[in-house]
mmCIF file of C-alpha atoms in Angstrom:
data_model
loop_
_atom_site.group_PDB
_atom_site.id
_atom_site.type_symbol
_atom_site.label_atom_id
_atom_site.label_comp_id
_atom_site.label_asym_id
_atom_site.label_seq_id
_atom_site.Cartn_x
_atom_site.Cartn_y
_atom_site.Cartn_z
ATOM 1 C CA MET A 1 -9.032 -29.172 18.514
ATOM 2 C CA LYS A 2 -10.479 -26.107 19.755
ATOM 3 C CA ASN A 3 -12.595 -25.088 16.557
ATOM 4 C CA GLU A 4 -13.763 -28.729 16.649
ATOM 5 C CA LEU A 5 -15.333 -28.558 19.943
ATOM 6 C CA ARG A 6 -16.962 -24.915 19.068
ATOM 7 C CA PHE A 7 -18.194 -26.833 15.985
ATOM 8 C CA TRP A 8 -19.748 -29.330 18.442
ATOM 9 C CA ILE A 9 -21.117 -26.823 20.963
ATOM 10 C CA GLN A 10 -22.640 -24.791 18.740
ATOM 11 C CA SER A 11 -24.447 -27.226 16.732
ATOM 12 C CA THR A 12 -26.202 -29.019 19.306
ATOM 13 C CA LEU A 13 -26.949 -25.869 20.813
ATOM 14 C CA ASN A 14 -28.395 -24.072 17.413
ATOM 15 C CA SER A 15 -30.424 -27.416 17.122
ATOM 16 C CA TYR A 16 -32.360 -26.683 19.712
ATOM 17 C CA SER A 17 -32.770 -22.784 18.954
ATOM 18 C CA GLN A 18 -33.545 -23.317 15.115
ATOM 19 C CA VAL A 19 -36.778 -24.696 16.377
ATOM 20 C CA PHE A 20 -37.850 -21.025 17.519
ATOM 21 C CA PHE A 21 -36.047 -19.840 14.033
ATOM 22 C CA SER A 22 -33.012 -18.797 16.080
ATOM 23 C CA VAL A 23 -28.945 -19.371 16.748
ATOM 24 C CA TYR A 24 -29.050 -17.740 19.669
ATOM 25 C CA THR A 25 -26.978 -19.281 21.750
ATOM 26 C CA TRP A 26 -27.681 -18.225 25.456
ATOM 27 C CA PHE A 27 -31.350 -19.281 24.133
ATOM 28 C CA GLY A 28 -29.812 -22.822 23.428
ATOM 29 C CA VAL A 29 -28.855 -23.597 26.215
ATOM 30 C CA ILE A 30 -31.993 -22.203 28.083
ATOM 31 C CA LEU A 31 -33.705 -24.706 25.837
ATOM 32 C CA LEU A 32 -31.430 -27.752 26.529
ATOM 33 C CA ILE A 33 -31.539 -27.269 30.296
ATOM 34 C CA MET A 34 -35.627 -26.946 30.139
ATOM 35 C CA THR A 35 -35.433 -30.461 28.268
ATOM 36 C CA PHE A 36 -33.359 -31.888 31.307
ATOM 37 C CA LEU A 37 -36.244 -31.011 33.954
ATOM 38 C CA GLU A 38 -37.463 -34.457 32.131
ATOM 39 C CA PRO A 39 -34.122 -36.399 32.895
ATOM 40 C CA THR A 40 -35.249 -39.451 30.093
ATOM 41 C CA LEU A 41 -36.850 -36.627 27.203
ATOM 42 C CA GLY A 42 -33.596 -34.561 27.560
ATOM 43 C CA LEU A 43 -31.002 -37.483 27.208
ATOM 44 C CA SER A 44 -33.211 -38.738 24.019
ATOM 45 C CA GLY A 45 -32.502 -35.364 22.409
ATOM 46 C CA LEU A 46 -29.173 -34.823 22.944
ATOM 47 C CA LEU A 47 -27.698 -37.769 21.823
ATOM 48 C CA ILE A 48 -30.702 -37.953 18.695
ATOM 49 C CA VAL A 49 -28.734 -34.382 17.549
ATOM 50 C CA LEU A 50 -25.301 -35.745 18.645
ATOM 51 C CA THR A 51 -25.975 -38.731 16.412
ATOM 52 C CA THR A 52 -27.819 -36.885 13.469
ATOM 53 C CA ASN A 53 -24.699 -34.021 13.329
ATOM 54 C CA LEU A 54 -22.260 -36.962 13.439
ATOM 55 C CA LEU A 55 -23.890 -38.636 10.236
ATOM 56 C CA ALA A 56 -24.181 -35.488 8.710
ATOM 57 C CA ARG A 57 -20.576 -35.170 8.879
ATOM 58 C CA TRP A 58 -19.832 -38.615 8.083
ATOM 59 C CA PHE A 59 -22.177 -37.583 4.685
ATOM 60 C CA GLY A 60 -20.326 -34.382 4.117
ATOM 61 C CA PHE A 61 -22.808 -32.079 3.966
ATOM 62 C CA ASP A 62 -22.094 -28.459 4.100
ATOM 63 C CA LYS A 63 -20.540 -28.112 7.975
ATOM 64 C CA ARG A 64 -21.866 -24.021 8.064
ATOM 65 C CA LEU A 65 -25.346 -26.349 7.862
ATOM 66 C CA ILE A 66 -24.793 -28.224 10.186
ATOM 67 C CA GLU A 67 -23.081 -25.670 12.794
ATOM 68 C CA ARG A 68 -26.496 -23.766 12.673
ATOM 69 C CA GLY A 69 -28.756 -26.733 13.571
ATOM 70 C CA ASP A 70 -30.165 -27.131 9.962
ATOM 71 C CA PHE A 71 -29.744 -30.977 9.687
ATOM 72 C CA SER A 72 -30.646 -31.871 13.349
ATOM 73 C CA PHE A 73 -33.408 -29.186 15.348
ATOM 74 C CA ASN A 74 -35.833 -31.818 13.170
ATOM 75 C CA ALA A 75 -34.539 -34.910 14.626
ATOM 76 C CA LEU A 76 -34.173 -33.490 18.262
ATOM 77 C CA LEU A 77 -38.664 -32.992 17.911
ATOM 78 C CA VAL A 78 -38.102 -36.735 17.033
ATOM 79 C CA GLY A 79 -36.029 -37.465 19.765
ATOM 80 C CA LEU A 80 -38.012 -35.526 22.366
ATOM 81 C CA GLY A 81 -41.525 -37.088 20.855
ATOM 82 C CA LEU A 82 -40.061 -40.761 21.381
ATOM 83 C CA ALA A 83 -39.243 -40.642 24.996
ATOM 84 C CA ALA A 84 -42.415 -38.976 25.845
ATOM 85 C CA TYR A 85 -44.000 -41.856 24.623
ATOM 86 C CA TYR A 86 -41.235 -45.001 25.613
ATOM 87 C CA ASP A 87 -38.597 -45.742 28.206
ATOM 88 C CA ILE A 88 -34.908 -45.667 28.077
ATOM 89 C CA ASN A 89 -33.514 -49.477 27.119
ATOM 90 C CA VAL A 90 -31.710 -50.838 24.702
ATOM 91 C CA PRO A 91 -34.491 -51.470 21.720
ATOM 92 C CA PHE A 92 -35.125 -47.728 22.170
ATOM 93 C CA LEU A 93 -31.663 -46.617 21.829
ATOM 94 C CA VAL A 94 -31.118 -48.740 18.402
ATOM 95 C CA LEU A 95 -34.829 -47.056 17.555
ATOM 96 C CA LEU A 96 -33.336 -43.540 18.800
ATOM 97 C CA VAL A 97 -30.378 -44.321 16.115
ATOM 98 C CA THR A 98 -32.805 -45.273 13.522
ATOM 99 C CA ALA A 99 -34.696 -42.301 13.627
ATOM 100 C CA SER A 100 -32.051 -40.250 13.426
ATOM 101 C CA ILE A 101 -31.069 -41.621 9.934
ATOM 102 C CA ILE A 102 -34.661 -41.232 8.861
ATOM 103 C CA ALA A 103 -35.461 -37.647 10.032
ATOM 104 C CA LEU A 104 -31.813 -36.942 8.236
ATOM 105 C CA LEU A 105 -32.495 -38.574 4.994
ATOM 106 C CA LEU A 106 -36.302 -36.865 5.470
ATOM 107 C CA THR A 107 -35.173 -33.183 6.474
ATOM 108 C CA VAL A 108 -32.225 -33.972 3.401
ATOM 109 C CA LEU A 109 -35.213 -34.773 0.705
ATOM 110 C CA VAL A 110 -38.102 -32.519 2.105
ATOM 111 C CA SER A 111 -35.726 -29.377 1.724
ATOM 112 C CA GLY A 112 -35.008 -30.367 -1.333
ATOM 113 C CA VAL A 113 -37.663 -30.495 -2.880
ATOM 114 C CA LEU A 114 -39.187 -27.309 -1.280
ATOM 115 C CA LEU A 115 -36.149 -24.796 -1.588
ATOM 116 C CA LYS A 116 -36.758 -25.608 -5.472
ATOM 117 C CA TYR A 117 -39.996 -22.943 -4.594
ATOM 118 C CA GLY A 118 -38.191 -20.643 -2.607
ATOM 119 C CA LEU A 119 -39.957 -22.138 0.341
ATOM 120 C CA PRO A 120 -38.939 -23.579 4.315
ATOM 121 C CA TYR A 121 -39.116 -27.477 4.914
ATOM 122 C CA LEU A 122 -39.843 -26.349 8.553
ATOM 123 C CA SER A 123 -40.382 -29.184 11.102
ATOM 124 C CA ILE A 124 -42.136 -31.067 7.998
ATOM 125 C CA PRO A 125 -39.458 -33.829 8.446
ATOM 126 C CA PHE A 126 -40.280 -34.184 12.214
ATOM 127 C CA LEU A 127 -43.479 -34.649 10.902
ATOM 128 C CA LEU A 128 -43.043 -37.433 8.997
ATOM 129 C CA SER A 129 -40.223 -39.031 10.661
ATOM 130 C CA PHE A 130 -42.408 -39.317 13.888
ATOM 131 C CA TRP A 131 -45.494 -40.487 12.076
ATOM 132 C CA ILE A 132 -43.922 -43.118 10.727
ATOM 133 C CA LEU A 133 -42.274 -44.367 13.597
ATOM 134 C CA LEU A 134 -45.790 -44.188 15.777
ATOM 135 C CA LEU A 135 -47.196 -46.124 13.356
ATOM 136 C CA ALA A 136 -44.141 -49.281 13.112
ATOM 137 C CA SER A 137 -43.141 -48.854 17.102
ATOM 138 C CA ARG A 138 -46.652 -50.134 17.606
ATOM 139 C CA ASN A 139 -45.327 -53.579 16.561
ATOM 140 C CA PHE A 140 -42.785 -53.601 18.397
ATOM 141 C CA THR A 141 -43.104 -54.859 21.800
ATOM 142 C CA ALA A 142 -39.197 -55.070 23.519
ATOM 143 C CA LEU A 143 -40.258 -51.362 23.420
ATOM 144 C CA GLY A 144 -41.411 -49.852 27.341
ATOM 145 C CA ILE A 145 -44.781 -47.490 27.327
ATOM 146 C CA THR A 146 -43.545 -44.713 29.851
ATOM 147 C CA GLU A 147 -45.722 -43.614 32.177
ATOM 148 C CA ARG A 148 -44.229 -40.523 32.824
ATOM 149 C CA GLY A 149 -46.422 -37.756 33.149
ATOM 150 C CA ILE A 150 -48.712 -39.122 35.144
ATOM 151 C CA PHE A 151 -46.968 -38.485 38.566
ATOM 152 C CA MET A 152 -45.802 -34.946 37.869
ATOM 153 C CA LEU A 153 -44.863 -33.513 40.751
ATOM 154 C CA ASN A 154 -42.556 -36.887 42.341
ATOM 155 C CA GLU A 155 -41.285 -36.055 38.288
ATOM 156 C CA LEU A 156 -40.244 -32.610 39.308
ATOM 157 C CA TYR A 157 -38.882 -33.349 42.737
ATOM 158 C CA ALA A 158 -37.012 -36.089 41.582
ATOM 159 C CA THR A 159 -35.657 -33.481 38.618
ATOM 160 C CA GLY A 160 -35.021 -29.998 40.604
ATOM 161 C CA ASN A 161 -35.552 -31.130 44.527
ATOM 162 C CA SER A 162 -38.565 -29.343 46.854
ATOM 163 C CA TRP A 163 -37.697 -26.065 44.673
ATOM 164 C CA LEU A 164 -38.886 -26.786 41.472
ATOM 165 C CA VAL A 165 -41.618 -28.441 42.676
ATOM 166 C CA ASN A 166 -42.555 -24.751 45.104
ATOM 167 C CA VAL A 167 -41.983 -23.153 41.546
ATOM 168 C CA TYR A 168 -44.371 -25.290 39.709
ATOM 169 C CA GLN A 169 -47.183 -24.726 42.647
ATOM 170 C CA SER A 170 -46.876 -21.148 43.143
ATOM 171 C CA PHE A 171 -47.696 -20.517 39.599
ATOM 172 C CA TYR A 172 -51.143 -22.428 40.377
ATOM 173 C CA GLN A 173 -51.430 -20.174 43.442
ATOM 174 C CA LEU A 174 -51.553 -16.930 41.191
ATOM 175 C CA PRO A 175 -54.530 -14.871 40.053
ATOM 176 C CA ILE A 176 -53.386 -14.882 36.244
ATOM 177 C CA HIS A 177 -55.990 -15.301 33.791
ATOM 178 C CA GLU A 178 -56.693 -19.790 32.587
ATOM 179 C CA SER A 179 -55.168 -17.816 28.771
ATOM 180 C CA ILE A 180 -51.092 -17.204 30.177
ATOM 181 C CA THR A 181 -51.321 -20.399 32.142
ATOM 182 C CA ILE A 182 -52.293 -22.459 28.485
ATOM 183 C CA TYR A 183 -50.100 -20.135 26.223
ATOM 184 C CA ILE A 184 -46.714 -21.328 28.882
ATOM 185 C CA LYS A 185 -47.804 -24.920 28.696
ATOM 186 C CA SER A 186 -48.133 -24.904 24.704
ATOM 187 C CA LEU A 187 -44.705 -23.450 24.605
ATOM 188 C CA GLY A 188 -43.267 -26.164 26.432
ATOM 189 C CA ALA A 189 -45.314 -28.595 24.523
ATOM 190 C CA ILE A 190 -43.259 -27.712 21.911
ATOM 191 C CA PHE A 191 -40.411 -29.782 23.353
ATOM 192 C CA PHE A 192 -43.151 -32.179 24.827
ATOM 193 C CA GLN A 193 -42.282 -30.706 28.169
ATOM 194 C CA PHE A 194 -46.039 -30.389 29.787
ATOM 195 C CA ASN A 195 -45.399 -28.320 32.704
ATOM 196 C CA ILE A 196 -45.144 -24.772 33.815
ATOM 197 C CA VAL A 197 -41.588 -24.573 34.810
ATOM 198 C CA SER A 198 -40.863 -25.642 31.302
ATOM 199 C CA GLY A 199 -43.096 -23.239 29.506
ATOM 200 C CA ILE A 200 -41.576 -20.083 31.782
ATOM 201 C CA LEU A 201 -38.157 -21.267 30.890
ATOM 202 C CA ALA A 202 -38.918 -21.150 27.237
ATOM 203 C CA ALA A 203 -40.737 -17.997 27.742
ATOM 204 C CA LEU A 204 -37.862 -16.004 29.229
ATOM 205 C CA GLY A 205 -35.993 -17.903 26.429
ATOM 206 C CA LEU A 206 -38.304 -16.394 23.595
ATOM 207 C CA LEU A 207 -38.491 -13.005 25.230
ATOM 208 C CA LEU A 208 -34.087 -12.958 25.742
ATOM 209 C CA TYR A 209 -33.629 -13.941 22.190
ATOM 210 C CA SER A 210 -36.120 -11.513 20.719
ATOM 211 C CA ARG A 211 -39.100 -9.491 22.071
ATOM 212 C CA ILE A 212 -40.684 -8.742 18.756
ATOM 213 C CA ALA A 213 -40.521 -12.680 18.647
ATOM 214 C CA PHE A 214 -42.150 -12.469 21.580
ATOM 215 C CA PHE A 215 -44.764 -10.351 20.986
ATOM 216 C CA SER A 216 -45.859 -12.069 17.957
ATOM 217 C CA SER A 217 -46.153 -15.458 19.609
ATOM 218 C CA LEU A 218 -48.891 -13.702 21.715
ATOM 219 C CA ILE A 219 -50.330 -12.115 19.200
ATOM 220 C CA SER A 220 -51.156 -15.502 17.194
ATOM 221 C CA PHE A 221 -52.287 -17.070 20.210
ATOM 222 C CA TYR A 222 -54.399 -14.614 21.514
ATOM 223 C CA ALA A 223 -56.002 -14.447 18.244
ATOM 224 C CA ALA A 224 -56.615 -18.300 18.041
ATOM 225 C CA TYR A 225 -57.985 -18.197 22.001
ATOM 226 C CA ILE A 226 -60.258 -15.582 21.129
ATOM 227 C CA PHE A 227 -61.566 -16.794 17.910
ATOM 228 C CA TYR A 228 -62.052 -20.506 19.414
ATOM 229 C CA TRP A 229 -64.511 -18.861 22.186
ATOM 230 C CA PHE A 230 -66.249 -16.699 19.414
ATOM 231 C CA ILE A 231 -66.607 -19.678 16.875
ATOM 232 C CA GLY A 232 -67.391 -22.108 19.851
ATOM 233 C CA ALA A 233 -64.503 -24.381 19.392
ATOM 234 C CA GLU A 234 -63.564 -27.337 21.897
ATOM 235 C CA MET A 235 -61.589 -25.079 23.860
ATOM 236 C CA THR A 236 -59.655 -28.685 24.930
ATOM 237 C CA ASP A 237 -58.004 -28.524 21.401
ATOM 238 C CA LEU A 238 -55.691 -25.483 23.356
ATOM 239 C CA SER A 239 -56.250 -26.593 27.331
ATOM 240 C CA TYR A 240 -55.826 -29.789 27.108
ATOM 241 C CA SER A 241 -53.658 -31.523 24.065
ATOM 242 C CA PHE A 242 -51.556 -27.921 23.653
ATOM 243 C CA ILE A 243 -51.784 -27.709 20.149
ATOM 244 C CA GLY A 244 -51.986 -23.766 20.781
ATOM 245 C CA PHE A 245 -48.169 -23.437 19.851
ATOM 246 C CA ASN A 246 -49.027 -23.870 16.129
ATOM 247 C CA TYR A 247 -50.562 -20.449 16.633
ATOM 248 C CA ILE A 248 -46.984 -19.088 18.820
ATOM 249 C CA LEU A 249 -45.046 -20.850 16.170
ATOM 250 C CA SER A 250 -46.886 -18.919 13.184
ATOM 251 C CA GLY A 251 -46.698 -15.977 14.873
ATOM 252 C CA ILE A 252 -42.695 -16.155 15.368
ATOM 253 C CA ALA A 253 -42.400 -17.680 11.526
ATOM 254 C CA ILE A 254 -44.106 -14.690 10.258
ATOM 255 C CA GLY A 255 -44.287 -11.524 12.498
ATOM 256 C CA ALA A 256 -40.685 -12.041 13.347
ATOM 257 C CA PHE A 257 -38.925 -13.996 10.540
ATOM 258 C CA PHE A 258 -40.087 -14.364 7.071
ATOM 259 C CA MET A 259 -41.905 -10.817 7.213
ATOM 260 C CA ILE A 260 -40.418 -7.646 8.240
ATOM 261 C CA PRO A 261 -42.233 -6.833 11.564
ATOM 262 C CA SER A 262 -44.866 -4.555 10.379
ATOM 263 C CA VAL A 263 -48.567 -3.595 11.103
ATOM 264 C CA ALA A 264 -49.637 -5.556 8.003
ATOM 265 C CA SER A 265 -47.312 -8.771 8.739
ATOM 266 C CA TYR A 266 -49.232 -8.183 12.428
ATOM 267 C CA LEU A 267 -52.606 -8.369 10.506
ATOM 268 C CA TRP A 268 -51.747 -11.277 8.680
ATOM 269 C CA LEU A 269 -50.859 -13.032 12.015
ATOM 270 C CA VAL A 270 -54.565 -12.273 12.992
ATOM 271 C CA LEU A 271 -56.283 -13.289 9.334
ATOM 272 C CA LEU A 272 -54.206 -16.794 9.338
ATOM 273 C CA VAL A 273 -55.441 -17.939 12.773
ATOM 274 C CA PRO A 274 -58.865 -18.611 11.457
ATOM 275 C CA ALA A 275 -57.492 -21.522 9.028
ATOM 276 C CA MET A 276 -55.629 -22.603 11.001
ATOM 277 C CA VAL A 277 -57.972 -23.155 13.302
ATOM 278 C CA VAL A 278 -60.367 -25.039 10.513
ATOM 279 C CA ILE A 279 -57.287 -27.060 9.369
ATOM 280 C CA THR A 280 -56.373 -28.170 13.303
ATOM 281 C CA SER A 281 -59.866 -28.902 13.737
ATOM 282 C CA ALA A 282 -60.248 -31.170 10.538
ATOM 283 C CA PHE A 283 -56.919 -32.933 10.846
ATOM 284 C CA SER A 284 -57.424 -33.237 14.460
ATOM 285 C CA SER A 285 -60.408 -35.506 13.718
ATOM 286 C CA LEU A 286 -59.462 -37.407 10.693
ATOM 287 C CA PHE A 287 -56.635 -37.997 12.303
ATOM 288 C CA ALA A 288 -58.239 -39.883 15.343
ATOM 289 C CA GLY A 289 -58.852 -42.867 13.385
ATOM 290 C CA ILE A 290 -55.786 -44.081 13.123
ATOM 291 C CA GLN A 291 -54.394 -42.443 16.483
ATOM 292 C CA LEU A 292 -52.561 -40.129 15.611
ATOM 293 C CA GLY A 293 -51.330 -36.908 16.927
ATOM 294 C CA ILE A 294 -50.950 -34.065 14.417
ATOM 295 C CA TYR A 295 -48.687 -32.084 16.058
ATOM 296 C CA SER A 296 -47.410 -29.033 13.831
ATOM 297 C CA LEU A 297 -49.070 -30.430 10.953
ATOM 298 C CA PRO A 298 -51.564 -26.766 11.553
ATOM 299 C CA PHE A 299 -48.380 -24.596 11.423
ATOM 300 C CA ASN A 300 -46.474 -26.261 8.748
ATOM 301 C CA MET A 301 -49.661 -26.017 6.563
ATOM 302 C CA ALA A 302 -50.869 -22.119 7.054
ATOM 303 C CA VAL A 303 -46.755 -20.820 7.297
ATOM 304 C CA ILE A 304 -46.209 -22.973 3.792
ATOM 305 C CA ALA A 305 -49.253 -21.435 1.959
ATOM 306 C CA PHE A 306 -48.927 -18.101 2.889
ATOM 307 C CA LEU A 307 -45.216 -17.973 2.208
ATOM 308 C CA TYR A 308 -46.001 -19.504 -1.419
ATOM 309 C CA THR A 309 -48.478 -17.559 -1.718
ATOM 310 C CA MET A 310 -46.407 -14.345 -1.049
ATOM 311 C CA TYR A 311 -43.758 -15.319 -3.313
ATOM 312 C CA ASN A 312 -45.979 -15.993 -6.394
#
């Protein structure tokens, strides 16, 4: 019984920390708490993680991989994303279970293909699952479009009373550069949390987990920020849609996980930024025609292409 409880705790928490290539328990705790700053998102994310891990156990997958969060971190992102678009009701919960199945099947499929080449599947299962569900859900009239995010201060007050609102407002009163705000919000946006408090928690968790990972994320993000300014690209890609999390994740992946941290790995972070900016701009324009976000597509394309090149 004790081992079973430990399994469920670890598999749940690792589902959160795995988004940042970590299985550090306290990082998972911080990220789990962060998602509940918007309770509906937090509940949706937790439910889909538990459902996915239960399905993975039922299918008989490797228990160690389940406990490490390998099968469920993509499903977590799908659950958070769906809750960011729709209110929770009975049809939504049915869709959430369906999303869990789709995300799990695509995780197994994509990992099976890419692992043959020694490549990680990153958040590709999330992308495919989320795009499929968003396109399909346009025809599901029983789902209610959420109004969360319109009245941010009201939501923060409902979650943490006045102290959370004060933290939020105090941050904006600090004499800090715009780029710092964008960086912090981009961190929270990885979990579909578009507020300063969530970003601060994610940043603290990342710093607690690994100073190297935190430093690498800053290098990649600021290389992108400077390049956007230099090339005259739309800065709203970073400041409005918070697509900057692609650069943060790529920085952590290459600078602190897949490569040994060194001057060379940090140099690669900077050199990859222009390619990612081009990918981001090109696919943003392409996907705008079908009213879909690109989410983590630039991160996946750049990192997988880079690793494939390095391995060959």
